[in-house]
Each structure stands twice: as structure tokens, then as C-alpha cells.
Coordinates of C-alpha atoms and ligand atoms in Angstrom, one line a residue:
X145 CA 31.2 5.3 -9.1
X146 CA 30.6 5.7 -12.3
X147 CA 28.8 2.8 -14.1
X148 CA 26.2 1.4 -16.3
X149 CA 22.6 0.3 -14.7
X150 CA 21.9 -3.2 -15.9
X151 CA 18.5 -2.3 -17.3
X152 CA 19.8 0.0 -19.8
X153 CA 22.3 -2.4 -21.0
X154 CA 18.9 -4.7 -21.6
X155 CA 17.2 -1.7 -23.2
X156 CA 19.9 0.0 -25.4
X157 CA 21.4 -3.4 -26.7
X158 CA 24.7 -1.6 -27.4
X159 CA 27.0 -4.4 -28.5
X160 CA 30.3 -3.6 -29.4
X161 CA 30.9 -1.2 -26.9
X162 CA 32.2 -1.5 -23.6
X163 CA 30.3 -0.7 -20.3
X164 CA 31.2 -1.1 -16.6
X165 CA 28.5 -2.8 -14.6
X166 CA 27.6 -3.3 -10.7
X167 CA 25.8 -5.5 -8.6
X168 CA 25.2 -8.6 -6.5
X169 CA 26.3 -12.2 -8.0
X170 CA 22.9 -14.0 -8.2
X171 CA 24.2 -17.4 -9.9
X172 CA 27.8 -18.7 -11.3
X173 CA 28.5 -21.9 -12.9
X174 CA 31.8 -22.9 -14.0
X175 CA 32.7 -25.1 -16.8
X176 CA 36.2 -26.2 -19.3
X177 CA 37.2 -22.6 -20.7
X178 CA 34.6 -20.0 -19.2
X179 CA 32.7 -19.0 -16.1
X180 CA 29.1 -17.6 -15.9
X181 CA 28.1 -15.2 -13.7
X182 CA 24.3 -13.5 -13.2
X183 CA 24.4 -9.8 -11.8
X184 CA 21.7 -8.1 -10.5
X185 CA 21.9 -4.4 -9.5
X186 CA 18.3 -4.0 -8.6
X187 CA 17.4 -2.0 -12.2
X188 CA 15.7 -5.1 -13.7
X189 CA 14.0 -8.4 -12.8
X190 CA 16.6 -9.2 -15.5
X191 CA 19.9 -10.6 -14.3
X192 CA 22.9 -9.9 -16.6
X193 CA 25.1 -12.7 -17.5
X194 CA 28.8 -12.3 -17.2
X195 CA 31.4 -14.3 -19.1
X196 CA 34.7 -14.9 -17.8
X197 CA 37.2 -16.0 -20.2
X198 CA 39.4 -18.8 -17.8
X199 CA 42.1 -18.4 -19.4
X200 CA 41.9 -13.8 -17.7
X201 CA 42.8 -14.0 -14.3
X202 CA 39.8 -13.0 -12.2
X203 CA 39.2 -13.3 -8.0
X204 CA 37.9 -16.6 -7.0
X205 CA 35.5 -14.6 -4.6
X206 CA 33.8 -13.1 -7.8
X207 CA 31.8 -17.1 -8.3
X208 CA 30.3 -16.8 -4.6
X209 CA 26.7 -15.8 -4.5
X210 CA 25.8 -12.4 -2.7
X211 CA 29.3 -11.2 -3.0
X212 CA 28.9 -7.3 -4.8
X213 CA 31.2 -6.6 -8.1
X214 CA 32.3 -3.9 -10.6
X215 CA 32.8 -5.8 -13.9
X216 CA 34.2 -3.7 -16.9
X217 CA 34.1 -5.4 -20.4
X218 CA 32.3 -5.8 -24.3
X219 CA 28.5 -6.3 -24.4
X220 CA 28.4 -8.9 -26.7
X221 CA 24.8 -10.6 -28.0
X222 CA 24.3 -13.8 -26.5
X223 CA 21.2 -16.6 -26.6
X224 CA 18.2 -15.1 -28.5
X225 CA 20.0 -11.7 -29.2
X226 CA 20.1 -11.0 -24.8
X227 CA 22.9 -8.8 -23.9
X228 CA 26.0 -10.4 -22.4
X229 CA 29.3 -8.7 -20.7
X230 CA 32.5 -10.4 -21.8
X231 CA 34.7 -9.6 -18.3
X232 CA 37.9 -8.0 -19.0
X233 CA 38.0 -6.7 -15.6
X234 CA 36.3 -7.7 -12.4
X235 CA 37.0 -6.2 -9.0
X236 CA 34.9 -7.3 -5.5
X237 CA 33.4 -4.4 -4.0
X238 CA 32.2 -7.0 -1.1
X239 CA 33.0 -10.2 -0.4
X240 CA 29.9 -12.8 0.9
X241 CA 30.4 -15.8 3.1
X242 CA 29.3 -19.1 2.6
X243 CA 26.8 -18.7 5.1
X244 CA 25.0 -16.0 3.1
X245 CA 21.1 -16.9 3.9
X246 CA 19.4 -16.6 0.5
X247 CA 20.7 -19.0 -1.5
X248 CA 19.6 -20.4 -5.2
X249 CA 16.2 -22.5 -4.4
X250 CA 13.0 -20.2 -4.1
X251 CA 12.5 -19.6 -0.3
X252 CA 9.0 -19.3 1.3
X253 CA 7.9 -16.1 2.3
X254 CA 7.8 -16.9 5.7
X255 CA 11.1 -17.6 5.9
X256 CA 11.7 -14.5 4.0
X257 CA 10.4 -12.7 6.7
X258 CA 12.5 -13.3 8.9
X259 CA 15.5 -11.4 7.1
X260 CA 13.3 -7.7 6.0
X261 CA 17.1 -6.5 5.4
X262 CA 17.9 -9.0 2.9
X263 CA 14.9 -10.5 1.2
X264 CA 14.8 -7.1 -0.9
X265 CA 17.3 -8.9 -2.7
X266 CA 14.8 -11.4 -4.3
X267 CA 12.8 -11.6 -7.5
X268 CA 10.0 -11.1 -5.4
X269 CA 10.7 -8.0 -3.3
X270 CA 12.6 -6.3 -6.6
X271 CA 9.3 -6.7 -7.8
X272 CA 6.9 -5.7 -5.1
X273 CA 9.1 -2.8 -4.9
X274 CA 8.9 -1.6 -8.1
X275 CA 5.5 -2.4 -8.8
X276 CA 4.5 -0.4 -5.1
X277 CA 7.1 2.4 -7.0
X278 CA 5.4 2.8 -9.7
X279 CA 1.7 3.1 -8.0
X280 CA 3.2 5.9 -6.2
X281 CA 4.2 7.9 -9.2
X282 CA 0.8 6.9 -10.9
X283 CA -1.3 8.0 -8.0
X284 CA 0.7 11.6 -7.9
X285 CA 0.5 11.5 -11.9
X286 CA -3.4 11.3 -11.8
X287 CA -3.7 14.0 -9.1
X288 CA -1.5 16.8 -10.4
X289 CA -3.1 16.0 -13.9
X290 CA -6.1 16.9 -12.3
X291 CA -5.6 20.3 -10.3
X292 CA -5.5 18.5 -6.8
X293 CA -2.5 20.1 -4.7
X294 CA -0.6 17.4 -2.5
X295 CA -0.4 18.3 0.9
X296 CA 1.6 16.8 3.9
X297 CA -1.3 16.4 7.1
X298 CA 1.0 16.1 10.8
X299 CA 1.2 12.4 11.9
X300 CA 1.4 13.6 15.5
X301 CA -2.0 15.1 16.6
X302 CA -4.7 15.5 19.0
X303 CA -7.4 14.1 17.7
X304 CA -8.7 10.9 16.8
X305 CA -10.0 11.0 13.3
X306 CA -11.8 7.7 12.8
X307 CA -12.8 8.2 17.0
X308 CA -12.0 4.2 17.0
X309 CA -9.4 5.1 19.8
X310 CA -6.9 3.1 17.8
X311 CA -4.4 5.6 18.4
X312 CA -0.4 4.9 19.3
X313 CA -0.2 7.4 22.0
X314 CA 2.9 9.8 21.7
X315 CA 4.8 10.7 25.2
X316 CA 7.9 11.6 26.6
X317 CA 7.1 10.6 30.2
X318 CA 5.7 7.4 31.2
X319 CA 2.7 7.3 33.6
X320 CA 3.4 7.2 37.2
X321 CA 1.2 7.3 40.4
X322 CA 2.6 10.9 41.3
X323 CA 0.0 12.4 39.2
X324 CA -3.4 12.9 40.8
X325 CA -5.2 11.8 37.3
X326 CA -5.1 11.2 33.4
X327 CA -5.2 15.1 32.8
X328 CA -2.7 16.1 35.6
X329 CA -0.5 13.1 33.4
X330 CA -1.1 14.9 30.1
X331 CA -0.5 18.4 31.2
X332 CA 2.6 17.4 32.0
X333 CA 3.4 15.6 29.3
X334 CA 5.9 17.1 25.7
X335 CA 2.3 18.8 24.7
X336 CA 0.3 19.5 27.7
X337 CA -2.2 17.4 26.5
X338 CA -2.8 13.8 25.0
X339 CA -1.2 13.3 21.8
X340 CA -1.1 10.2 19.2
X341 CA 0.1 9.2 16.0
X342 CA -2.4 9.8 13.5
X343 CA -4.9 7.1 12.1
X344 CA -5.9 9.3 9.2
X345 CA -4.8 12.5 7.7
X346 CA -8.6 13.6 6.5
X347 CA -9.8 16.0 9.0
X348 CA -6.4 18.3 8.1
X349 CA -7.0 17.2 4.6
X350 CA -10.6 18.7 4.8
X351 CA -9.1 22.0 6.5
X352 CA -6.5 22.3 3.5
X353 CA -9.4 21.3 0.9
X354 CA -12.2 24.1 1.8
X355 CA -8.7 26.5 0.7
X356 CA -7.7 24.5 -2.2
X357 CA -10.7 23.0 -3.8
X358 CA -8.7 19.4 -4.1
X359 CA -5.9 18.0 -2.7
X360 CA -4.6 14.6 -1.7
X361 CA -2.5 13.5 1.6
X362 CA -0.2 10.4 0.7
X363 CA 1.7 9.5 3.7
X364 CA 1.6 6.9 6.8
X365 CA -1.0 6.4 8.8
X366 CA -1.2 3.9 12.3
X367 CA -3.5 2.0 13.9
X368 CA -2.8 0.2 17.0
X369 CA -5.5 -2.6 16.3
X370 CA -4.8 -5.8 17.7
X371 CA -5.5 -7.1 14.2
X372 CA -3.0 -10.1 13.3
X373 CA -4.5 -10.9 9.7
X374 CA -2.7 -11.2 6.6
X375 CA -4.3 -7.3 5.9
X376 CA -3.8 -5.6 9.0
X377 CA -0.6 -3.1 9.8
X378 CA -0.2 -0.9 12.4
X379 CA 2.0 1.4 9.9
X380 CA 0.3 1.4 6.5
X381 CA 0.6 4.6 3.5
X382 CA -2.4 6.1 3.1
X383 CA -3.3 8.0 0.4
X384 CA -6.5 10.5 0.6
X385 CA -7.8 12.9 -1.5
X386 CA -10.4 15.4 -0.3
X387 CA -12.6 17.3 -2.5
X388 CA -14.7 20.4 -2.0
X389 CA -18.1 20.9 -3.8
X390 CA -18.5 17.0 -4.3
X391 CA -21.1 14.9 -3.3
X392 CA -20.9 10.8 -2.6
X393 CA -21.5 10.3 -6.6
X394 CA -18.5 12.3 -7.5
X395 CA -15.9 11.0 -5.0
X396 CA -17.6 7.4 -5.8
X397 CA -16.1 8.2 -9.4
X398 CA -13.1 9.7 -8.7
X399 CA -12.0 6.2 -6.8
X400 CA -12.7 4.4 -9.8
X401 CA -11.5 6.6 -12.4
X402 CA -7.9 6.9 -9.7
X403 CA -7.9 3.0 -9.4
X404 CA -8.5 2.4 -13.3
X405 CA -5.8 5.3 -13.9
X406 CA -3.0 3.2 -11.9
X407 CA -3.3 -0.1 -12.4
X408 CA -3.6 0.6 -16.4
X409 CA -0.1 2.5 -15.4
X410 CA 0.7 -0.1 -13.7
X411 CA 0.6 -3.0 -16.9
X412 CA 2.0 -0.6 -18.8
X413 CA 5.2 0.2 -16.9
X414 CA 6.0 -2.8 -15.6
X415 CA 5.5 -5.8 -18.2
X416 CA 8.2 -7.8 -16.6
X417 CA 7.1 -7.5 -13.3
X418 CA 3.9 -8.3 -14.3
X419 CA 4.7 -11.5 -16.1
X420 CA 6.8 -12.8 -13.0
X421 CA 3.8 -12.2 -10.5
X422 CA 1.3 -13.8 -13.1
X423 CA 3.3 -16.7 -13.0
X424 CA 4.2 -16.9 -10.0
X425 CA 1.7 -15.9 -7.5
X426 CA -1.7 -15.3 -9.3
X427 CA -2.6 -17.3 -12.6
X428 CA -4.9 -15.2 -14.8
X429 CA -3.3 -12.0 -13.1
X430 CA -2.9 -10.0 -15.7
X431 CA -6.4 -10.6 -17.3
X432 CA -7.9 -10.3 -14.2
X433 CA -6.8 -6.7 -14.2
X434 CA -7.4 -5.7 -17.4
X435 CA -10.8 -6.9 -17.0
X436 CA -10.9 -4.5 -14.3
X437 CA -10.0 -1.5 -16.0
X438 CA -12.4 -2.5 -19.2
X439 CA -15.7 -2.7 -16.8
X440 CA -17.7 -0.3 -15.1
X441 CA -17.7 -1.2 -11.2
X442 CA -20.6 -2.6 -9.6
X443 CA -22.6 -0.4 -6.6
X444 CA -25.1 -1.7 -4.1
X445 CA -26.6 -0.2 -0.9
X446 CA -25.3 -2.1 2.4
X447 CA -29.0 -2.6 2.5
X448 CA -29.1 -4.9 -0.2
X449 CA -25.8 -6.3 0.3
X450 CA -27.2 -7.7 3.7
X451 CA -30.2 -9.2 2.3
X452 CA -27.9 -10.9 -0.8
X453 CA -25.2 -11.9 2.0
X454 CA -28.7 -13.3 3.9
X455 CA -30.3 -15.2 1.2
X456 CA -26.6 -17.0 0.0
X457 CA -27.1 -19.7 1.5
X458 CA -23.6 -19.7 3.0
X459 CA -22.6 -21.0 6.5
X460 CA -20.3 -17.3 7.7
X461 CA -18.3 -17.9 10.8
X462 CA -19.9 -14.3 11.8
X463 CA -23.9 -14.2 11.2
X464 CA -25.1 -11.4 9.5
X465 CA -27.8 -9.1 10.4
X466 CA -28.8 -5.4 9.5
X467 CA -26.5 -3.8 11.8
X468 CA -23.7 -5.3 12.0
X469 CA -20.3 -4.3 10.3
X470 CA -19.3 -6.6 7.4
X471 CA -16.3 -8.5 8.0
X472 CA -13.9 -10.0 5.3
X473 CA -15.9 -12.9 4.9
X474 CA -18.3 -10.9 3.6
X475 CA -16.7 -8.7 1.6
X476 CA -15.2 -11.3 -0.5
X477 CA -18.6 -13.1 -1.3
X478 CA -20.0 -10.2 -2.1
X479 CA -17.2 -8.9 -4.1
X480 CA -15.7 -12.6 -5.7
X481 CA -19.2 -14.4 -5.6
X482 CA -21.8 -12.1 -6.4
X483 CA -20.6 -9.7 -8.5
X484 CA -17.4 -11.0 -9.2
X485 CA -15.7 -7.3 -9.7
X486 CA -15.0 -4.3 -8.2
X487 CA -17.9 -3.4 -5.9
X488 CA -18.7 -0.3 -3.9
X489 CA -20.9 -0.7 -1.4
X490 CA -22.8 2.4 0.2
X491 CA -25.2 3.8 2.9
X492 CA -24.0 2.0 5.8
X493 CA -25.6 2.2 9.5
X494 CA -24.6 5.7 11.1
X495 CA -23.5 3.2 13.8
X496 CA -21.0 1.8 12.6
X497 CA -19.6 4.6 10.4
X498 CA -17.1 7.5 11.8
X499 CA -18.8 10.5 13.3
X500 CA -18.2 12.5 10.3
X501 CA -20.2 11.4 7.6
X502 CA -23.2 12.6 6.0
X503 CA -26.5 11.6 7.4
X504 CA -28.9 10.8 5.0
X505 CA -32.3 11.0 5.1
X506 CA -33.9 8.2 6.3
X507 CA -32.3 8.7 9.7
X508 CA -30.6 5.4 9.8
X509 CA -27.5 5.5 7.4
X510 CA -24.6 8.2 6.1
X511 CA -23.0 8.2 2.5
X512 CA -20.3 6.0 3.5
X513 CA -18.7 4.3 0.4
X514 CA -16.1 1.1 0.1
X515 CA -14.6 -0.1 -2.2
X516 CA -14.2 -4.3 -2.2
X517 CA -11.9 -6.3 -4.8
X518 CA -12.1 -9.4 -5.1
X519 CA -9.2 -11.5 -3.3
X520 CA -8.3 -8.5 -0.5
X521 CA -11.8 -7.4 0.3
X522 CA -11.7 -3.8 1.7
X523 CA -9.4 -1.7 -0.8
X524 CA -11.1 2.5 -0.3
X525 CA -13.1 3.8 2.7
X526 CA -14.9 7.1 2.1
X527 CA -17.8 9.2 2.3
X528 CA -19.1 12.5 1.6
X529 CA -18.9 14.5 5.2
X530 CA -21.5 16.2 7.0
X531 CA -21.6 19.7 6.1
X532 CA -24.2 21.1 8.7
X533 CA -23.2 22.3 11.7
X534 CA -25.6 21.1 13.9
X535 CA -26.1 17.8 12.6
X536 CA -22.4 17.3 13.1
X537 CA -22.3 18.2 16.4
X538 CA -25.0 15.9 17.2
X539 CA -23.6 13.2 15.6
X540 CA -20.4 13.9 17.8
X541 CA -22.5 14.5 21.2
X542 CA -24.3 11.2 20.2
X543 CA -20.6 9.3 20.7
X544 CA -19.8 11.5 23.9
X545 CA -16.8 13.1 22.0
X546 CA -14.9 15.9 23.4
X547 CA -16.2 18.9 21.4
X548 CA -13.4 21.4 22.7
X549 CA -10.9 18.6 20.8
X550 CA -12.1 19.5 17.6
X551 CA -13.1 22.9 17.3
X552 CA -10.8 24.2 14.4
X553 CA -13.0 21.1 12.4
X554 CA -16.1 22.3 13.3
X555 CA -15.2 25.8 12.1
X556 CA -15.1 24.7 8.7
X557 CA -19.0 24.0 9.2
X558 CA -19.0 27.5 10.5
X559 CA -16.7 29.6 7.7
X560 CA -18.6 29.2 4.5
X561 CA -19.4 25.3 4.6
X562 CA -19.7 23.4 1.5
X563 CA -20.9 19.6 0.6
X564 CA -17.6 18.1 0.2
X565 CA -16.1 14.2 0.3
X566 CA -13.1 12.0 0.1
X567 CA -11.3 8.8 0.6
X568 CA -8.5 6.6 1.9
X569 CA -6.8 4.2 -0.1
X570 CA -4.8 1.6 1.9
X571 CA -1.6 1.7 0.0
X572 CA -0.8 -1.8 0.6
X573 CA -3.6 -3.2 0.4
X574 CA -3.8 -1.6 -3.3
X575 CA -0.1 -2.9 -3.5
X576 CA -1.5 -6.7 -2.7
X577 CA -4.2 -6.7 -5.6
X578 CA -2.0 -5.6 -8.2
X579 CA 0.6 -8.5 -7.6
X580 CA -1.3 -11.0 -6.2
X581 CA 0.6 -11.1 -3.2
X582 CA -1.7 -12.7 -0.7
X583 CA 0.3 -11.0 2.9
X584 CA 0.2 -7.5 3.6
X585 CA 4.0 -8.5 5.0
X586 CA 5.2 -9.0 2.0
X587 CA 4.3 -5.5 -0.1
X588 CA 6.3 -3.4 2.7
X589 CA 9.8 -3.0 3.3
X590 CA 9.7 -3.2 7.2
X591 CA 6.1 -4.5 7.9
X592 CA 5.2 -3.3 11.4
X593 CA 2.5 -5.8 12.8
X594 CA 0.7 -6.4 16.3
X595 CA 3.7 -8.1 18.2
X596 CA 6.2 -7.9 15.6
X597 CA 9.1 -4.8 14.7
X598 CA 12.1 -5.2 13.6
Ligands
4AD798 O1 -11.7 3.0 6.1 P1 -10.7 3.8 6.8 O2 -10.5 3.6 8.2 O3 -11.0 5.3 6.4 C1 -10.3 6.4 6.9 O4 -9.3 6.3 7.5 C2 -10.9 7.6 6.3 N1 -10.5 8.7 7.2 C3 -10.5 7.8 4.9 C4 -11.0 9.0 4.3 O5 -12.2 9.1 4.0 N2 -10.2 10.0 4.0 O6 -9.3 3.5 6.0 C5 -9.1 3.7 4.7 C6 -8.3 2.6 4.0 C7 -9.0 1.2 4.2 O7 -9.9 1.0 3.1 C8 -7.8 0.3 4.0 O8 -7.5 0.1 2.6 C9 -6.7 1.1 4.7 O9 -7.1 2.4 4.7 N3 -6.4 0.6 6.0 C10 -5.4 -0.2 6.4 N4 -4.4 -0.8 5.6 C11 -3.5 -1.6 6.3 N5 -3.6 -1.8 7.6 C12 -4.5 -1.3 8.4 N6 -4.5 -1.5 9.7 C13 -5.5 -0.4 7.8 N7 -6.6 0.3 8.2 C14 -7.1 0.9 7.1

């Protein structure tokens, strides 16, 4: 259908000449000699504002909100020098009932959520979307700049990379007492053995990085935590970039050289958008992101960010101790309260770190990294990975993993090993920071959640 996209009759400002238009009616007002209409085709935040001349003859259904239109006619300069169609022509594509659920007032999100289908249709979600659009093209934009090679990891696989066993198992038979036991059930089963949907595309992402040097994975990733917090999916896009001949320094600045790199896209790109979220769901938005990408981020050792999270002073629901993992409590006092910026915090216990990372030294921690912002806590995990063989299969024997499970990984320790590192960026939860939006819900367009798929 050939047509004009609203945003470039915004940009171009072509007045005088005619243009067809398409889109949803967002508002119409009537009054003595002329109609108003505002279309939105989903281009711009922007809606355009149609004038119907009363004395044309032009479908009734064309005033009713939701209802979708092809409107032909002048662009004409109204208020402030905005672009304006005079109709000469208006034909329904779609007509929309009165019972159409979004209607003129601002509706919560909550209620939003209960229509995924249709809430795209808002300010917000045109928004979100774009804005979670443009990260995407960013994030490829910095990689390929840089000589990294995108590659796509399976999401079905045997192994478990973060070993949380937070896997979505993957069957086409369900379990019945005819087999003797759980291996008799798997051997039976599409694979002939177990098989999950993939919490992390890394360990293929190291296999296709001791090859190519760099790449990044960008894809979903699930997690069948029984997590119901306003961060948690169990179907989030993870993006991960694995580097060889890199050590926890260098992936610690490729996160904040990437992060710096989008979001400054980001402000660039999409003033509007910006704007609307500024005002509407984070006051001091803006600055607070450009503050970001004018500073250098803050590092501390777990270590010290215990014994700062110990001397606060603050009452924490969870107590802290050496040890322990920190929870979001603690990330955002550390992040919003003590350093109030970015802050990456490294060295955590081997205990409570994945089986693959680099043991340092002292015996106690590995070169884990994460990254915390301030408002969504825990943005980046990462770490440099262990290199040596034998350390890395003790590490594995220590957590009574199944060696056979991940042989082809332990090769790579074998075949010409190298230090090496990376990271996973929760797409969403970078998509939350950057508008403010406080619910992971609400930055996805079908948020899949403990309980909850629709
Ligand atoms: O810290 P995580 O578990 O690290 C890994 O998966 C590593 N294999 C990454 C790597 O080194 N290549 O997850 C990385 C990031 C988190 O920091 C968080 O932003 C996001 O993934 N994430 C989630 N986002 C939404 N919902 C969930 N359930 C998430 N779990 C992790």
C-alpha cells in the first residue's frame, strides 16, 4: 500500500504537496466547520493531526478512536510551523468498536499488562520499543566497529552453563513410571539424553571465540527461577561478547566502553523518546545519563564492598557477611548510596560464582565482575575464565558436575588455551535503565514471568 510514514512528514516538512498517510485514530474532536483527527502509524511518538473540512463528505467511523485509516490530502503548516494533512480523502481500513480498551486517559501499567497485544499501541510501548530498537542496533554497531564476529549459540543444549540448574527442561515425552530411572527416561527421550533451554550462550561463545578472537552472542536466554521481582524473566535477550587473549581488566573496559557507546547512541537517536520518558517516568533522566557517559565508573573488591555494606549503618532485610551473595538491597546502596554511579564490583567468593571462572590467588575468590547502576542494581555479570586445565576440572569436581557433560569445553583448555573473558548483558534490564521504566514487564513485548504467559 503505498503511503507516506508519519515521521517523515514531521521531518521533511513538505507543505504544499500532497501525501497519503496510514495509521490508528488516537484522538478526534469535532467542532462548527471542521473535524480533528490524531494519527499515529507507529513511526513517531508524534501524532499527526488531520483536518476534515465538514463541509467533504467523510465516514463517521473515521472520528472513533482505534479505528485504522488511509487519509490522502495537502500537508499544510499548522500551530508553530507542525505539519498538518488537510483530508481530501479518507477511507477506513478497520473499523473499532466502542468497547476498544485503551481509551484517551493514561492507563496504569498494570492494567496495561493485561492486554500485551494492544498496549503496543501506547506512548509508552512506542517508546520502549524504539528505545529497546535502537540499543539493539547500537550494541551490533559497537561490535562490528570493533572486529568482533556475531555468532548465533543453540538455545537447546545439554549443559548447564551457569550449573544453577535453572534450566526449562526440553522433552517430547513426559515422565512415566514405565522407565526403571532418570537415564532409562532420557535415553528415551527426542535426544537420548537430558536437554534444556539454554541459561547462557557463553560456553559456545568461548568455543567460537578461541577461532575468532571476538565475537558476541545476542539472543534469548531462560531461566526457570522462581523469581517474581520486578527484574526477573524466565525469557530475557542476552547479549555476550567473549574475548580471547583478555584478562578481567580488559573485559572490565570493554563493558563500560559498550555501555558508554549505547546509551550516548541512545540520546542521540531518540530525543523524543527521551524527552517523554524524562517527563514521564524518571525526572532528571536525561542528566542522569549523561552524567554517566561523562564519568569514569567506580570499581571495588566484593571484599570491601562487604565491609562498606557492614559499617553503613543500614537495617538490610538480608544480613550481610563475607560469604554471602549480595542481593538487590545491596546492590543499590552500594551503587545509589555509596558511590552514586556505575560500580563494578569484583573478586567475589569462588562459592558463589559459576564453576568457570578464574581462581585467583589467594585461594578464596575468582575474577568475577558486575556491573551495578543505580535504580536496577545488577546490569553485566562476567569474568575472565579459567584457563588451566586442571584447575578447571577441580573446580568442576569440587561442585560434583558431570565431567563427560562437558568435554568439548574442557578441550579448549586442552587445544592451545589462552587467558580469555567475557560478559552478559541482561538486555532488559539495560532496556529499564535507559527509560526509567521501573518493571522488567514493561520493556518486553510478551514478558514471560514465573506463573504468567500469555
Ligand atoms: O550474571 P549472569 O547469570 O551471567 C551469565 O549468564 C554469564 N554466562 C555471562 C557471561 O559471562 N557471558 O547473567 C548475565 C546478565 C545479568 O547481569 C542480568 O543482567 C541478566 O543477564 N539476567 C537476567 N535478566 C532478566 N531476567 C533474568 N532472570 C536474568 N538473569 C540474568
Amino acid at each position: 500500500m503505498k503511503h507516506t510514514d508519519i515521521k517523515e512528514v514531521f521531518d521533511k516538512k513538505a507543505f504544499g504537496t500532497s501525501a497519503t498517510v496510514c495509521g490508528w485514530v488516537r484522538t478526534s474532536r469535532d467542532s462548527k466547520n471542521v473535524a480533528f483527527l490524531e494519527l499515529n502509524d507507529g513511526t513517531s511518538l508524534k501524532h499527526l493531526q488531520i483536518v476534515l473540512d465538514k463541509e467533504k463528505e467523510f465516514p463517521e467511523e473515521a472520528m472513533k478512536l482505534g479505528t485504522s485509516l488511509k487519509v490522502t490530502g495537502e500537508i499544510v503548516e499548522g500551530r508553530e510551523g507542525v505539519p498538518e494533512i488537510n483530508a481530501a480523502e479518507i477511507a477506513v481500513l478497520g473499523t473499532c468498536p466502542a468497547d476498544y480498551p485503551l481509551q484517551k486517559k493514561r492507563h496504569t501499567l498494570e492494567f496495561l499488562r493485561t492486554m500485551p497485544h494492544l498496549r503496543t499501541r501506547t506512548n509508552t510501548f512506542n517508546a520502549v520499543l524504539r528505545v529497546r530498537s535502537v540499543l539493539a542496533e547500537a550494541i551490533h554497531e559497537y561490535f562490528q566497529a570493533r572486529n568482533y564476529v556475531y555468532v548465533n549459540t543453540p538455545l537447546i543444549t545439554g549443559s548447564d552453563c551457569e550449573g544453577a540448574g535453572e534450566m526449562f527442561q526440553v522433552t517430547t515425552i513426559g515422565y512415566s513410571n514405565e522407565y526403571k530411572n532418570e537415564e532409562e527416561y532420557y535415553a528415551n527421550d527426542f535426544f537420548g539424553r537430558r536437554a534444556g533451554l539454554s541459561v547462557s550462550g557463553q560456553l559456545e561463545g568461548e568455543m567460537a571465540a578461541m577461532a575468532m578472537g571476538k565475537i558476541y552472542t545476542f539472543g534469548p536466554s531462560f531461566r526457570a527461577e522462581n523469581s517474581n521481582t520486578p527484574k526477573h524473566l524466565a525469557e530475557f535477550w542476552h547479549m555476550e561478547p567473549e574475548i580471547a587473549f583478555a584478562e578481567l581488566p580488559d573485559v572490565i573496559e570493554v563493558a563500560e566502553d559498550l555501555l558508554k557507546h549505547v546509551i550516548g547512541t541512545v540520546l542521540e537517536k531518540c530525543p523524543a523518546e527521551m524527552d517523554f520518558f524524562d517527563a514521564h517516568f524518571e525526572k532528571g533522566l536525561k542528566d542522569r545519563l549523561k552524567d554517566l557517559i561523562s564519568h569514569e565508573f567506580a570499581t571495588v573488591t566484593y571484599t570491601e564492598a562487604i565491609r562498606l555494606l557492614k559499617e553503613s549503618g543500614e537495617d538490610f532485610v538480608y544480613p550481610v557477611e563475607w560469604g554471602v551473595d549480595l542481593q538487590t538491597e545491596h546492590e543499590r546502596y552500594i551503587s545509589e548510596k555509596v558511590f552514586k554511579r556505575a560500580v563494578f564490583v569484583t573478586d567475589y567468593p569462588k562459592e558463589i560464582k559459576s564453576f568457570y571462572m578464574k581462581q585467583n590467588p589467594d585461594g578464596k575468590t575468582v575474577a568475577a565482575v558486575d556491573l551495578l547502576v543505580p535504580g536496577v542494581g545488577e546490569i553485566i555479570g562476567g569474568s575472565e575464565r579459567e584457563a588451566d586445565y586442571d584447575k578447571l576440572i577441580a573446580a568442576m569436581k569440587e561442585r560434583g558436575m558431570n565431567l563427560d557433560l562437558y568435554s568439548d569445553y574442557l578441550d579448549l583448555r586442552k587445544f592451545g588455551s589462552v587467558p580469555h573473558g567475557g560478559f552478559g548483558l541482561g538486555f532488559e534490564r539495560l532496556v529499564m535503565y535507559v527509560t526509567g521504566v521501573s518493571n522488567i514487564r514493561d520493556v518486553i513485548l510478551f514478558p514471560r514471568t514465573v506463573g504468567s504467559i500469555r
